[in-house]
Amino acid sequence: MDRLKVTSPAKLNLILDVLAKRPDGYHELQTIFERISLCDEITLIPNKSRKIKIHSSHPHVPKGPGNIAYKAAMMLAQDFSISEGLDINIIKNIPVAAGLAGGSSNAAAVLLGLNRLWQLGLNTKALAGYASRIGSDVAFFIYNTSYALGTGRGELIRPLGIKTKLWHLLVTPRVKMYTPEVFARLKLNLTNKKDSVNILLPFLRKGDIVQLAGSLSNDLEPVILSLRPDFIKLKKKLFDAGASGVCFSGSGPSVFALAKSYKHALSLRAKFDKRYTQAFVVSTL
Ligand code: C5P
């Protein structure tokens, strides 16, 4: 194989429960991931340089070891004593540092792609093991599933065999939110009972949009809104445009509206404030 193209999708969190702070500094989570149709494109090209290089025309994509896609390739190259070089070309469509796990997905796509290109014979469990050493959100993308329950740091994945196809208007404001800062500012409410996943799942299975809309939740929302009080207006604008439900994804700033259909998602975008230039109609993938 002389080169390999892999698709690298984004995710949303339909539920993000933060259960506790752990001794290792991370937070114990319970989350429902949804894989969505907004995707980066990655091409893996062997070269003779003996070096791993990242190429992307996007200014905010790190080109060296700071990119976790690079880290993913290095881990496999070292463990399998692969000395041939590799160019990793990334066409970036997923906004960077936006709560959509674009970088994590790129790292997972590199693991999946190199497993084929270098014929490593790793199974899903082994690939997920590499993924969880790279970052909390990477393992979800190793599984070929539209939805999954994530626990632990988010890296323990249980695929959910749910076939429902959802439509969203996804809006990513052009501001930076730093995940460690958002988690660090969270005041945990330990008396909170966490039935949110069990409440949401039957509605998701049935594709009951009305009930699903009322069941979306993200425990990081109070922190996101305290950092950016203007996002209250952003949520209101999505409801005013006719959204069924509105929720932040991950540690923000991306916010998604639940739509009843593709047509409804298009009408949300048509009615929504045109000053938000990163507004995407997306569906479950
Ligand atoms: O695992 P990842 O590198 O993506 O996490 C980025 C940062 O987000 C961590 O360093 C930590 O500050 C925070 N985080 C957390 N609990 C999680 C996941 C991430 O506190 N479960």
PDB file of C-alpha atoms and ligand atoms in Angstrom:
ATOM      1  CA  MET A   1       0.000   0.000   0.000  1.00  0.00           C
ATOM      2  CA  ASP A   2       1.629   3.293  -0.982  1.00  0.00           C
ATOM      3  CA  ARG A   3      -0.791   5.638   0.791  1.00  0.00           C
ATOM      4  CA  LEU A   4      -3.970   5.441   2.852  1.00  0.00           C
ATOM      5  CA  LYS A   5      -6.827   7.904   3.282  1.00  0.00           C
ATOM      6  CA  VAL A   6      -8.806   7.852   6.547  1.00  0.00           C
ATOM      7  CA  THR A   7     -11.833   9.843   7.629  1.00  0.00           C
ATOM      8  CA  SER A   8     -11.664  11.444  11.059  1.00  0.00           C
ATOM      9  CA  PRO A   9     -15.095  12.449  12.442  1.00  0.00           C
ATOM     10  CA  ALA A  10     -15.992  14.826  15.286  1.00  0.00           C
ATOM     11  CA  LYS A  11     -18.111  13.958  18.331  1.00  0.00           C
ATOM     12  CA  LEU A  12     -20.785  15.588  20.439  1.00  0.00           C
ATOM     13  CA  ASN A  13     -21.638  14.774  24.055  1.00  0.00           C
ATOM     14  CA  LEU A  14     -25.398  14.307  24.489  1.00  0.00           C
ATOM     15  CA  ILE A  15     -24.787  13.874  28.236  1.00  0.00           C
ATOM     16  CA  LEU A  16     -21.687  14.910  30.144  1.00  0.00           C
ATOM     17  CA  ASP A  17     -21.889  14.068  33.844  1.00  0.00           C
ATOM     18  CA  VAL A  18     -18.891  14.886  36.003  1.00  0.00           C
ATOM     19  CA  LEU A  19     -19.065  12.520  38.961  1.00  0.00           C
ATOM     20  CA  ALA A  20     -15.932  13.178  41.020  1.00  0.00           C
ATOM     21  CA  LYS A  21     -12.419  14.539  41.024  1.00  0.00           C
ATOM     22  CA  ARG A  22      -9.853  11.739  40.947  1.00  0.00           C
ATOM     23  CA  PRO A  23      -6.541  11.499  42.795  1.00  0.00           C
ATOM     24  CA  ASP A  24      -4.729  11.639  39.401  1.00  0.00           C
ATOM     25  CA  GLY A  25      -6.201  15.113  38.736  1.00  0.00           C
ATOM     26  CA  TYR A  26      -8.693  13.933  36.089  1.00  0.00           C
ATOM     27  CA  HIS A  27     -12.441  13.818  36.599  1.00  0.00           C
ATOM     28  CA  GLU A  28     -14.588  10.721  36.675  1.00  0.00           C
ATOM     29  CA  LEU A  29     -17.127  11.084  33.869  1.00  0.00           C
ATOM     30  CA  GLN A  30     -20.231   9.483  32.510  1.00  0.00           C
ATOM     31  CA  THR A  31     -20.927  10.597  28.961  1.00  0.00           C
ATOM     32  CA  ILE A  32     -22.902   9.660  25.851  1.00  0.00           C
ATOM     33  CA  PHE A  33     -20.792  10.249  22.756  1.00  0.00           C
ATOM     34  CA  GLU A  34     -22.352  10.785  19.339  1.00  0.00           C
ATOM     35  CA  ARG A  35     -20.174  10.495  16.216  1.00  0.00           C
ATOM     36  CA  ILE A  36     -21.113  13.194  13.686  1.00  0.00           C
ATOM     37  CA  SER A  37     -20.702  13.872   9.988  1.00  0.00           C
ATOM     38  CA  LEU A  38     -18.279  16.810  10.363  1.00  0.00           C
ATOM     39  CA  CYS A  39     -14.970  15.182   9.417  1.00  0.00           C
ATOM     40  CA  ASP A  40     -11.281  15.864   8.840  1.00  0.00           C
ATOM     41  CA  GLU A  41      -9.503  13.946   6.074  1.00  0.00           C
ATOM     42  CA  ILE A  42      -6.175  12.310   6.833  1.00  0.00           C
ATOM     43  CA  THR A  43      -3.765  10.809   4.324  1.00  0.00           C
ATOM     44  CA  LEU A  44      -0.900   8.607   5.508  1.00  0.00           C
ATOM     45  CA  ILE A  45       2.014   8.482   3.066  1.00  0.00           C
ATOM     46  CA  PRO A  46       5.165   6.417   3.747  1.00  0.00           C
ATOM     47  CA  ASN A  47       8.389   8.260   2.888  1.00  0.00           C
ATOM     48  CA  LYS A  48      12.099   7.519   2.865  1.00  0.00           C
ATOM     49  CA  SER A  49      13.106  10.195   5.413  1.00  0.00           C
ATOM     50  CA  ARG A  50      12.826   7.990   8.543  1.00  0.00           C
ATOM     51  CA  LYS A  51      10.907  10.882  10.122  1.00  0.00           C
ATOM     52  CA  ILE A  52       7.250  11.389  11.004  1.00  0.00           C
ATOM     53  CA  LYS A  53       5.963  14.709   9.711  1.00  0.00           C
ATOM     54  CA  ILE A  54       2.574  16.404  10.072  1.00  0.00           C
ATOM     55  CA  HIS A  55       1.325  18.625   7.241  1.00  0.00           C
ATOM     56  CA  SER A  56      -1.731  20.850   7.421  1.00  0.00           C
ATOM     57  CA  SER A  57      -2.643  24.176   5.910  1.00  0.00           C
ATOM     58  CA  HIS A  58      -4.613  25.029   9.088  1.00  0.00           C
ATOM     59  CA  PRO A  59      -2.622  27.538  11.209  1.00  0.00           C
ATOM     60  CA  HIS A  60      -3.676  26.056  14.565  1.00  0.00           C
ATOM     61  CA  VAL A  61      -2.748  22.444  13.862  1.00  0.00           C
ATOM     62  CA  PRO A  62       0.583  21.683  15.632  1.00  0.00           C
ATOM     63  CA  LYS A  63       3.054  20.330  13.074  1.00  0.00           C
ATOM     64  CA  GLY A  64       5.363  18.407  15.443  1.00  0.00           C
ATOM     65  CA  PRO A  65       5.301  16.356  18.670  1.00  0.00           C
ATOM     66  CA  GLY A  66       2.664  18.755  20.095  1.00  0.00           C
ATOM     67  CA  ASN A  67       0.132  17.088  17.798  1.00  0.00           C
ATOM     68  CA  ILE A  68      -1.360  13.931  19.350  1.00  0.00           C
ATOM     69  CA  ALA A  69      -1.672  12.399  15.848  1.00  0.00           C
ATOM     70  CA  TYR A  70       2.145  12.563  15.766  1.00  0.00           C
ATOM     71  CA  LYS A  71       2.265  10.966  19.217  1.00  0.00           C
ATOM     72  CA  ALA A  72      -0.031   8.141  17.992  1.00  0.00           C
ATOM     73  CA  ALA A  73       2.275   7.390  15.031  1.00  0.00           C
ATOM     74  CA  MET A  74       5.415   7.564  17.217  1.00  0.00           C
ATOM     75  CA  MET A  75       3.977   5.099  19.744  1.00  0.00           C
ATOM     76  CA  LEU A  76       3.264   2.508  17.059  1.00  0.00           C
ATOM     77  CA  ALA A  77       6.561   3.116  15.212  1.00  0.00           C
ATOM     78  CA  GLN A  78       8.518   2.599  18.453  1.00  0.00           C
ATOM     79  CA  ASP A  79       6.574  -0.437  19.687  1.00  0.00           C
ATOM     80  CA  PHE A  80       6.782  -2.171  16.287  1.00  0.00           C
ATOM     81  CA  SER A  81      10.327  -0.996  15.404  1.00  0.00           C
ATOM     82  CA  ILE A  82       9.151   0.673  12.197  1.00  0.00           C
ATOM     83  CA  SER A  83      11.912   2.836  10.818  1.00  0.00           C
ATOM     84  CA  GLU A  84      10.356   4.030   7.545  1.00  0.00           C
ATOM     85  CA  GLY A  85       9.226   7.658   7.546  1.00  0.00           C
ATOM     86  CA  LEU A  86       5.651   8.892   7.344  1.00  0.00           C
ATOM     87  CA  ASP A  87       3.898  12.013   6.118  1.00  0.00           C
ATOM     88  CA  ILE A  88       0.566  12.673   7.838  1.00  0.00           C
ATOM     89  CA  ASN A  89      -1.535  15.130   5.812  1.00  0.00           C
ATOM     90  CA  ILE A  90      -4.468  16.606   7.695  1.00  0.00           C
ATOM     91  CA  ILE A  91      -7.266  18.483   5.929  1.00  0.00           C
ATOM     92  CA  LYS A  92      -8.935  20.263   8.839  1.00  0.00           C
ATOM     93  CA  ASN A  93     -12.689  20.854   8.758  1.00  0.00           C
ATOM     94  CA  ILE A  94     -13.364  20.346  12.484  1.00  0.00           C
ATOM     95  CA  PRO A  95     -12.781  23.543  14.502  1.00  0.00           C
ATOM     96  CA  VAL A  96      -9.709  23.220  16.755  1.00  0.00           C
ATOM     97  CA  ALA A  97      -9.998  23.187  20.599  1.00  0.00           C
ATOM     98  CA  ALA A  98     -13.762  23.461  20.364  1.00  0.00           C
ATOM     99  CA  GLY A  99     -15.214  20.581  22.438  1.00  0.00           C
ATOM    100  CA  LEU A 100     -15.542  18.398  19.315  1.00  0.00           C
ATOM    101  CA  ALA A 101     -12.462  16.192  19.941  1.00  0.00           C
ATOM    102  CA  GLY A 102     -11.018  16.908  16.484  1.00  0.00           C
ATOM    103  CA  GLY A 103      -7.407  16.338  17.604  1.00  0.00           C
ATOM    104  CA  SER A 104      -8.368  13.174  19.504  1.00  0.00           C
ATOM    105  CA  SER A 105     -10.194  11.878  16.447  1.00  0.00           C
ATOM    106  CA  ASN A 106      -7.129  12.573  14.264  1.00  0.00           C
ATOM    107  CA  ALA A 107      -4.992  10.530  16.682  1.00  0.00           C
ATOM    108  CA  ALA A 108      -7.496   7.644  16.569  1.00  0.00           C
ATOM    109  CA  ALA A 109      -7.622   7.798  12.750  1.00  0.00           C
ATOM    110  CA  VAL A 110      -3.815   7.544  12.644  1.00  0.00           C
ATOM    111  CA  LEU A 111      -3.887   4.489  14.951  1.00  0.00           C
ATOM    112  CA  LEU A 112      -6.575   2.826  12.800  1.00  0.00           C
ATOM    113  CA  GLY A 113      -4.862   3.777   9.545  1.00  0.00           C
ATOM    114  CA  LEU A 114      -1.353   2.689  10.552  1.00  0.00           C
ATOM    115  CA  ASN A 115      -2.708  -0.611  11.855  1.00  0.00           C
ATOM    116  CA  ARG A 116      -3.708  -1.269   8.214  1.00  0.00           C
ATOM    117  CA  LEU A 117      -0.819   0.450   6.414  1.00  0.00           C
ATOM    118  CA  TRP A 118       1.867  -1.211   8.549  1.00  0.00           C
ATOM    119  CA  GLN A 119      -0.153  -4.452   8.851  1.00  0.00           C
ATOM    120  CA  LEU A 120       0.218  -4.559  12.646  1.00  0.00           C
ATOM    121  CA  GLY A 121      -2.716  -6.899  13.308  1.00  0.00           C
ATOM    122  CA  LEU A 122      -3.874  -4.996  16.409  1.00  0.00           C
ATOM    123  CA  ASN A 123      -7.432  -5.720  17.547  1.00  0.00           C
ATOM    124  CA  THR A 124      -9.909  -3.106  18.809  1.00  0.00           C
ATOM    125  CA  LYS A 125      -8.968  -3.692  22.464  1.00  0.00           C
ATOM    126  CA  ALA A 126      -5.263  -3.177  21.779  1.00  0.00           C
ATOM    127  CA  LEU A 127      -5.922  -0.052  19.675  1.00  0.00           C
ATOM    128  CA  ALA A 128      -8.189   1.331  22.437  1.00  0.00           C
ATOM    129  CA  GLY A 129      -5.318   0.722  24.886  1.00  0.00           C
ATOM    130  CA  TYR A 130      -3.023   2.933  22.786  1.00  0.00           C
ATOM    131  CA  ALA A 131      -5.832   5.468  22.398  1.00  0.00           C
ATOM    132  CA  SER A 132      -6.411   5.836  26.138  1.00  0.00           C
ATOM    133  CA  ARG A 133      -2.697   6.514  26.714  1.00  0.00           C
ATOM    134  CA  ILE A 134      -2.908   9.421  24.242  1.00  0.00           C
ATOM    135  CA  GLY A 135      -5.990  11.242  25.624  1.00  0.00           C
ATOM    136  CA  SER A 136      -9.365  10.776  27.290  1.00  0.00           C
ATOM    137  CA  ASP A 137     -11.466  11.247  24.118  1.00  0.00           C
ATOM    138  CA  VAL A 138      -9.394   9.147  21.692  1.00  0.00           C
ATOM    139  CA  ALA A 139     -10.741   5.652  22.455  1.00  0.00           C
ATOM    140  CA  PHE A 140     -14.340   6.447  21.382  1.00  0.00           C
ATOM    141  CA  PHE A 141     -13.175   6.858  17.779  1.00  0.00           C
ATOM    142  CA  ILE A 142     -11.518   3.431  17.722  1.00  0.00           C
ATOM    143  CA  TYR A 143     -14.934   1.789  17.919  1.00  0.00           C
ATOM    144  CA  ASN A 144     -17.026   1.722  14.766  1.00  0.00           C
ATOM    145  CA  THR A 145     -20.155   2.989  16.491  1.00  0.00           C
ATOM    146  CA  SER A 146     -22.466   5.991  16.204  1.00  0.00           C
ATOM    147  CA  TYR A 147     -23.052   6.221  19.955  1.00  0.00           C
ATOM    148  CA  ALA A 148     -21.175   5.007  23.013  1.00  0.00           C
ATOM    149  CA  LEU A 149     -21.245   5.298  26.775  1.00  0.00           C
ATOM    150  CA  GLY A 150     -17.938   6.648  28.064  1.00  0.00           C
ATOM    151  CA  THR A 151     -16.877   6.212  31.687  1.00  0.00           C
ATOM    152  CA  GLY A 152     -13.662   6.614  33.698  1.00  0.00           C
ATOM    153  CA  ARG A 153     -11.825   9.645  32.241  1.00  0.00           C
ATOM    154  CA  GLY A 154     -14.079   9.113  29.202  1.00  0.00           C
ATOM    155  CA  GLU A 155     -11.739   6.447  27.804  1.00  0.00           C
ATOM    156  CA  LEU A 156     -13.705   3.343  28.891  1.00  0.00           C
ATOM    157  CA  ILE A 157     -16.060   2.781  25.977  1.00  0.00           C
ATOM    158  CA  ARG A 158     -19.226   0.740  25.708  1.00  0.00           C
ATOM    159  CA  PRO A 159     -20.604   0.938  22.143  1.00  0.00           C
ATOM    160  CA  LEU A 160     -24.382   1.351  22.062  1.00  0.00           C
ATOM    161  CA  GLY A 161     -26.099  -0.469  19.215  1.00  0.00           C
ATOM    162  CA  ILE A 162     -28.423   2.473  18.554  1.00  0.00           C
ATOM    163  CA  LYS A 163     -29.350   3.260  14.953  1.00  0.00           C
ATOM    164  CA  THR A 164     -31.196   6.580  15.436  1.00  0.00           C
ATOM    165  CA  LYS A 165     -30.004   9.301  13.053  1.00  0.00           C
ATOM    166  CA  LEU A 166     -30.119  12.765  14.601  1.00  0.00           C
ATOM    167  CA  TRP A 167     -29.788  16.145  12.875  1.00  0.00           C
ATOM    168  CA  HIS A 168     -28.173  19.188  14.443  1.00  0.00           C
ATOM    169  CA  LEU A 169     -27.169  22.739  13.829  1.00  0.00           C
ATOM    170  CA  LEU A 170     -23.699  22.905  15.372  1.00  0.00           C
ATOM    171  CA  VAL A 171     -22.315  26.359  16.195  1.00  0.00           C
ATOM    172  CA  THR A 172     -18.692  26.959  17.175  1.00  0.00           C
ATOM    173  CA  PRO A 173     -18.030  30.530  18.345  1.00  0.00           C
ATOM    174  CA  ARG A 174     -14.549  31.759  17.428  1.00  0.00           C
ATOM    175  CA  VAL A 175     -13.260  31.880  21.004  1.00  0.00           C
ATOM    176  CA  LYS A 176     -10.850  29.569  22.769  1.00  0.00           C
ATOM    177  CA  MET A 177     -11.893  27.519  25.802  1.00  0.00           C
ATOM    178  CA  TYR A 178      -9.150  25.585  27.600  1.00  0.00           C
ATOM    179  CA  THR A 179     -10.349  22.172  28.764  1.00  0.00           C
ATOM    180  CA  PRO A 180      -8.065  22.028  31.856  1.00  0.00           C
ATOM    181  CA  GLU A 181      -9.288  25.497  32.929  1.00  0.00           C
ATOM    182  CA  VAL A 182     -12.950  24.553  32.483  1.00  0.00           C
ATOM    183  CA  PHE A 183     -12.535  21.375  34.566  1.00  0.00           C
ATOM    184  CA  ALA A 184     -10.451  23.209  37.205  1.00  0.00           C
ATOM    185  CA  ARG A 185     -13.199  25.811  37.754  1.00  0.00           C
ATOM    186  CA  LEU A 186     -15.939  23.237  38.200  1.00  0.00           C
ATOM    187  CA  LYS A 187     -17.603  23.140  41.615  1.00  0.00           C
ATOM    188  CA  LEU A 188     -18.759  19.574  42.021  1.00  0.00           C
ATOM    189  CA  ASN A 189     -22.230  19.053  43.361  1.00  0.00           C
ATOM    190  CA  LEU A 190     -21.807  15.702  45.071  1.00  0.00           C
ATOM    191  CA  THR A 191     -25.432  15.472  46.172  1.00  0.00           C
ATOM    192  CA  ASN A 192     -26.472  15.419  42.517  1.00  0.00           C
ATOM    193  CA  LYS A 193     -28.081  12.092  41.624  1.00  0.00           C
ATOM    194  CA  LYS A 194     -26.950  10.941  38.210  1.00  0.00           C
ATOM    195  CA  ASP A 195     -29.791   9.226  36.384  1.00  0.00           C
ATOM    196  CA  SER A 196     -29.285  11.320  33.262  1.00  0.00           C
ATOM    197  CA  VAL A 197     -27.889   8.504  31.094  1.00  0.00           C
ATOM    198  CA  ASN A 198     -30.678   6.068  32.030  1.00  0.00           C
ATOM    199  CA  ILE A 199     -33.277   8.743  31.357  1.00  0.00           C
ATOM    200  CA  LEU A 200     -31.857   9.729  27.956  1.00  0.00           C
ATOM    201  CA  LEU A 201     -31.082   6.304  26.467  1.00  0.00           C
ATOM    202  CA  PRO A 202     -34.672   5.057  25.900  1.00  0.00           C
ATOM    203  CA  PHE A 203     -35.561   8.367  24.178  1.00  0.00           C
ATOM    204  CA  LEU A 204     -32.452   8.093  21.982  1.00  0.00           C
ATOM    205  CA  ARG A 205     -33.306   4.470  21.098  1.00  0.00           C
ATOM    206  CA  LYS A 206     -36.858   5.461  20.098  1.00  0.00           C
ATOM    207  CA  GLY A 207     -35.736   8.623  18.321  1.00  0.00           C
ATOM    208  CA  ASP A 208     -38.142  10.618  20.516  1.00  0.00           C
ATOM    209  CA  ILE A 209     -36.800  14.093  19.698  1.00  0.00           C
ATOM    210  CA  VAL A 210     -39.104  15.997  22.074  1.00  0.00           C
ATOM    211  CA  GLN A 211     -38.101  13.948  25.125  1.00  0.00           C
ATOM    212  CA  LEU A 212     -34.483  13.761  23.980  1.00  0.00           C
ATOM    213  CA  ALA A 213     -34.344  17.545  23.742  1.00  0.00           C
ATOM    214  CA  GLY A 214     -35.304  17.812  27.405  1.00  0.00           C
ATOM    215  CA  SER A 215     -32.737  15.187  28.450  1.00  0.00           C
ATOM    216  CA  LEU A 216     -29.538  16.721  27.007  1.00  0.00           C
ATOM    217  CA  SER A 217     -27.181  17.949  29.735  1.00  0.00           C
ATOM    218  CA  ASN A 218     -23.611  19.011  30.327  1.00  0.00           C
ATOM    219  CA  ASP A 219     -22.264  19.526  33.866  1.00  0.00           C
ATOM    220  CA  LEU A 220     -19.575  21.861  32.483  1.00  0.00           C
ATOM    221  CA  GLU A 221     -22.209  24.345  31.264  1.00  0.00           C
ATOM    222  CA  PRO A 222     -22.187  26.543  34.427  1.00  0.00           C
ATOM    223  CA  VAL A 223     -18.405  26.948  34.074  1.00  0.00           C
ATOM    224  CA  ILE A 224     -18.617  27.650  30.320  1.00  0.00           C
ATOM    225  CA  LEU A 225     -21.307  30.286  30.969  1.00  0.00           C
ATOM    226  CA  SER A 226     -19.341  31.837  33.843  1.00  0.00           C
ATOM    227  CA  LEU A 227     -16.345  32.233  31.499  1.00  0.00           C
ATOM    228  CA  ARG A 228     -18.514  33.499  28.624  1.00  0.00           C
ATOM    229  CA  PRO A 229     -21.808  34.967  29.923  1.00  0.00           C
ATOM    230  CA  ASP A 230     -22.619  36.064  26.338  1.00  0.00           C
ATOM    231  CA  PHE A 231     -23.202  32.392  25.434  1.00  0.00           C
ATOM    232  CA  ILE A 232     -26.552  32.589  27.270  1.00  0.00           C
ATOM    233  CA  LYS A 233     -27.672  34.782  24.347  1.00  0.00           C
ATOM    234  CA  LEU A 234     -26.233  32.283  21.870  1.00  0.00           C
ATOM    235  CA  LYS A 235     -28.350  29.501  23.396  1.00  0.00           C
ATOM    236  CA  LYS A 236     -31.406  31.752  23.346  1.00  0.00           C
ATOM    237  CA  LYS A 237     -30.829  32.582  19.664  1.00  0.00           C
ATOM    238  CA  LEU A 238     -30.832  28.873  18.839  1.00  0.00           C
ATOM    239  CA  PHE A 239     -34.091  28.344  20.730  1.00  0.00           C
ATOM    240  CA  ASP A 240     -35.556  31.449  19.043  1.00  0.00           C
ATOM    241  CA  ALA A 241     -34.609  29.987  15.643  1.00  0.00           C
ATOM    242  CA  GLY A 242     -36.741  26.935  16.581  1.00  0.00           C
ATOM    243  CA  ALA A 243     -34.274  24.440  18.106  1.00  0.00           C
ATOM    244  CA  SER A 244     -35.848  21.521  19.969  1.00  0.00           C
ATOM    245  CA  GLY A 245     -33.003  21.393  22.518  1.00  0.00           C
ATOM    246  CA  VAL A 246     -29.633  23.077  22.925  1.00  0.00           C
ATOM    247  CA  CYS A 247     -26.491  21.789  24.680  1.00  0.00           C
ATOM    248  CA  PHE A 248     -22.752  22.476  24.867  1.00  0.00           C
ATOM    249  CA  SER A 249     -20.386  19.771  23.661  1.00  0.00           C
ATOM    250  CA  GLY A 250     -17.444  18.774  25.901  1.00  0.00           C
ATOM    251  CA  SER A 251     -15.798  21.776  27.517  1.00  0.00           C
ATOM    252  CA  GLY A 252     -17.181  24.102  24.821  1.00  0.00           C
ATOM    253  CA  PRO A 253     -17.370  26.519  23.164  1.00  0.00           C
ATOM    254  CA  SER A 254     -19.279  24.443  20.569  1.00  0.00           C
ATOM    255  CA  VAL A 255     -22.996  24.346  21.141  1.00  0.00           C
ATOM    256  CA  PHE A 256     -25.446  22.169  19.255  1.00  0.00           C
ATOM    257  CA  ALA A 257     -29.143  22.374  18.588  1.00  0.00           C
ATOM    258  CA  LEU A 258     -31.252  19.281  18.216  1.00  0.00           C
ATOM    259  CA  ALA A 259     -33.367  19.417  15.046  1.00  0.00           C
ATOM    260  CA  LYS A 260     -36.386  17.282  14.108  1.00  0.00           C
ATOM    261  CA  SER A 261     -35.129  16.553  10.577  1.00  0.00           C
ATOM    262  CA  TYR A 262     -32.617  17.629   7.912  1.00  0.00           C
ATOM    263  CA  LYS A 263     -35.128  20.242   6.707  1.00  0.00           C
ATOM    264  CA  HIS A 264     -35.573  21.557  10.240  1.00  0.00           C
ATOM    265  CA  ALA A 265     -31.768  21.788  10.681  1.00  0.00           C
ATOM    266  CA  LEU A 266     -31.538  23.783   7.416  1.00  0.00           C
ATOM    267  CA  SER A 267     -34.306  26.110   8.596  1.00  0.00           C
ATOM    268  CA  LEU A 268     -32.470  26.622  11.926  1.00  0.00           C
ATOM    269  CA  ARG A 269     -29.355  27.652  10.020  1.00  0.00           C
ATOM    270  CA  ALA A 270     -31.347  29.970   7.750  1.00  0.00           C
ATOM    271  CA  LYS A 271     -32.938  31.718  10.757  1.00  0.00           C
ATOM    272  CA  PHE A 272     -29.805  31.785  12.900  1.00  0.00           C
ATOM    273  CA  ASP A 273     -27.576  34.856  13.390  1.00  0.00           C
ATOM    274  CA  LYS A 274     -25.308  35.075  10.298  1.00  0.00           C
ATOM    275  CA  ARG A 275     -22.476  36.593  12.354  1.00  0.00           C
ATOM    276  CA  TYR A 276     -21.659  33.078  13.577  1.00  0.00           C
ATOM    277  CA  THR A 277     -19.721  31.905  10.534  1.00  0.00           C
ATOM    278  CA  GLN A 278     -18.955  28.454  11.948  1.00  0.00           C
ATOM    279  CA  ALA A 279     -22.483  27.000  11.831  1.00  0.00           C
ATOM    280  CA  PHE A 280     -22.737  23.480  10.426  1.00  0.00           C
ATOM    281  CA  VAL A 281     -25.702  21.248   9.647  1.00  0.00           C
ATOM    282  CA  VAL A 282     -24.526  17.809  10.799  1.00  0.00           C
ATOM    283  CA  SER A 283     -26.007  14.381  11.389  1.00  0.00           C
ATOM    284  CA  THR A 284     -25.132  11.223  13.286  1.00  0.00           C
ATOM    285  CA  LEU A 285     -22.469   9.202  11.472  1.00  0.00           C
TER     286      LEU A 285
HETATM  287  O1  C5P B   1      -7.188  13.543  28.381  1.00  0.00           O
HETATM  288  P1  C5P B   1      -7.026  14.881  27.757  1.00  0.00           P
HETATM  289  O2  C5P B   1      -5.589  15.210  27.487  1.00  0.00           O
HETATM  290  O3  C5P B   1      -7.881  15.108  26.572  1.00  0.00           O
HETATM  291  O4  C5P B   1      -7.542  15.924  28.852  1.00  0.00           O
HETATM  292  C1  C5P B   1      -7.232  17.293  28.793  1.00  0.00           C
HETATM  293  C2  C5P B   1      -7.401  17.914  30.171  1.00  0.00           C
HETATM  294  O5  C5P B   1      -8.793  17.967  30.512  1.00  0.00           O
HETATM  295  C3  C5P B   1      -6.757  17.141  31.312  1.00  0.00           C
HETATM  296  O6  C5P B   1      -5.427  17.508  31.490  1.00  0.00           O
HETATM  297  C4  C5P B   1      -7.618  17.546  32.498  1.00  0.00           C
HETATM  298  O7  C5P B   1      -7.240  18.828  32.982  1.00  0.00           O
HETATM  299  C5  C5P B   1      -9.002  17.685  31.884  1.00  0.00           C
HETATM  300  N1  C5P B   1      -9.810  16.455  32.013  1.00  0.00           N
HETATM  301  C6  C5P B   1     -10.306  16.090  33.262  1.00  0.00           C
HETATM  302  N2  C5P B   1     -11.040  14.959  33.367  1.00  0.00           N
HETATM  303  C7  C5P B   1     -11.317  14.187  32.286  1.00  0.00           C
HETATM  304  C8  C5P B   1     -10.835  14.553  31.014  1.00  0.00           C
HETATM  305  C9  C5P B   1     -10.083  15.697  30.907  1.00  0.00           C
HETATM  306  O8  C5P B   1     -10.077  16.779  34.258  1.00  0.00           O
HETATM  307  N3  C5P B   1     -12.048  13.091  32.438  1.00  0.00           N
END
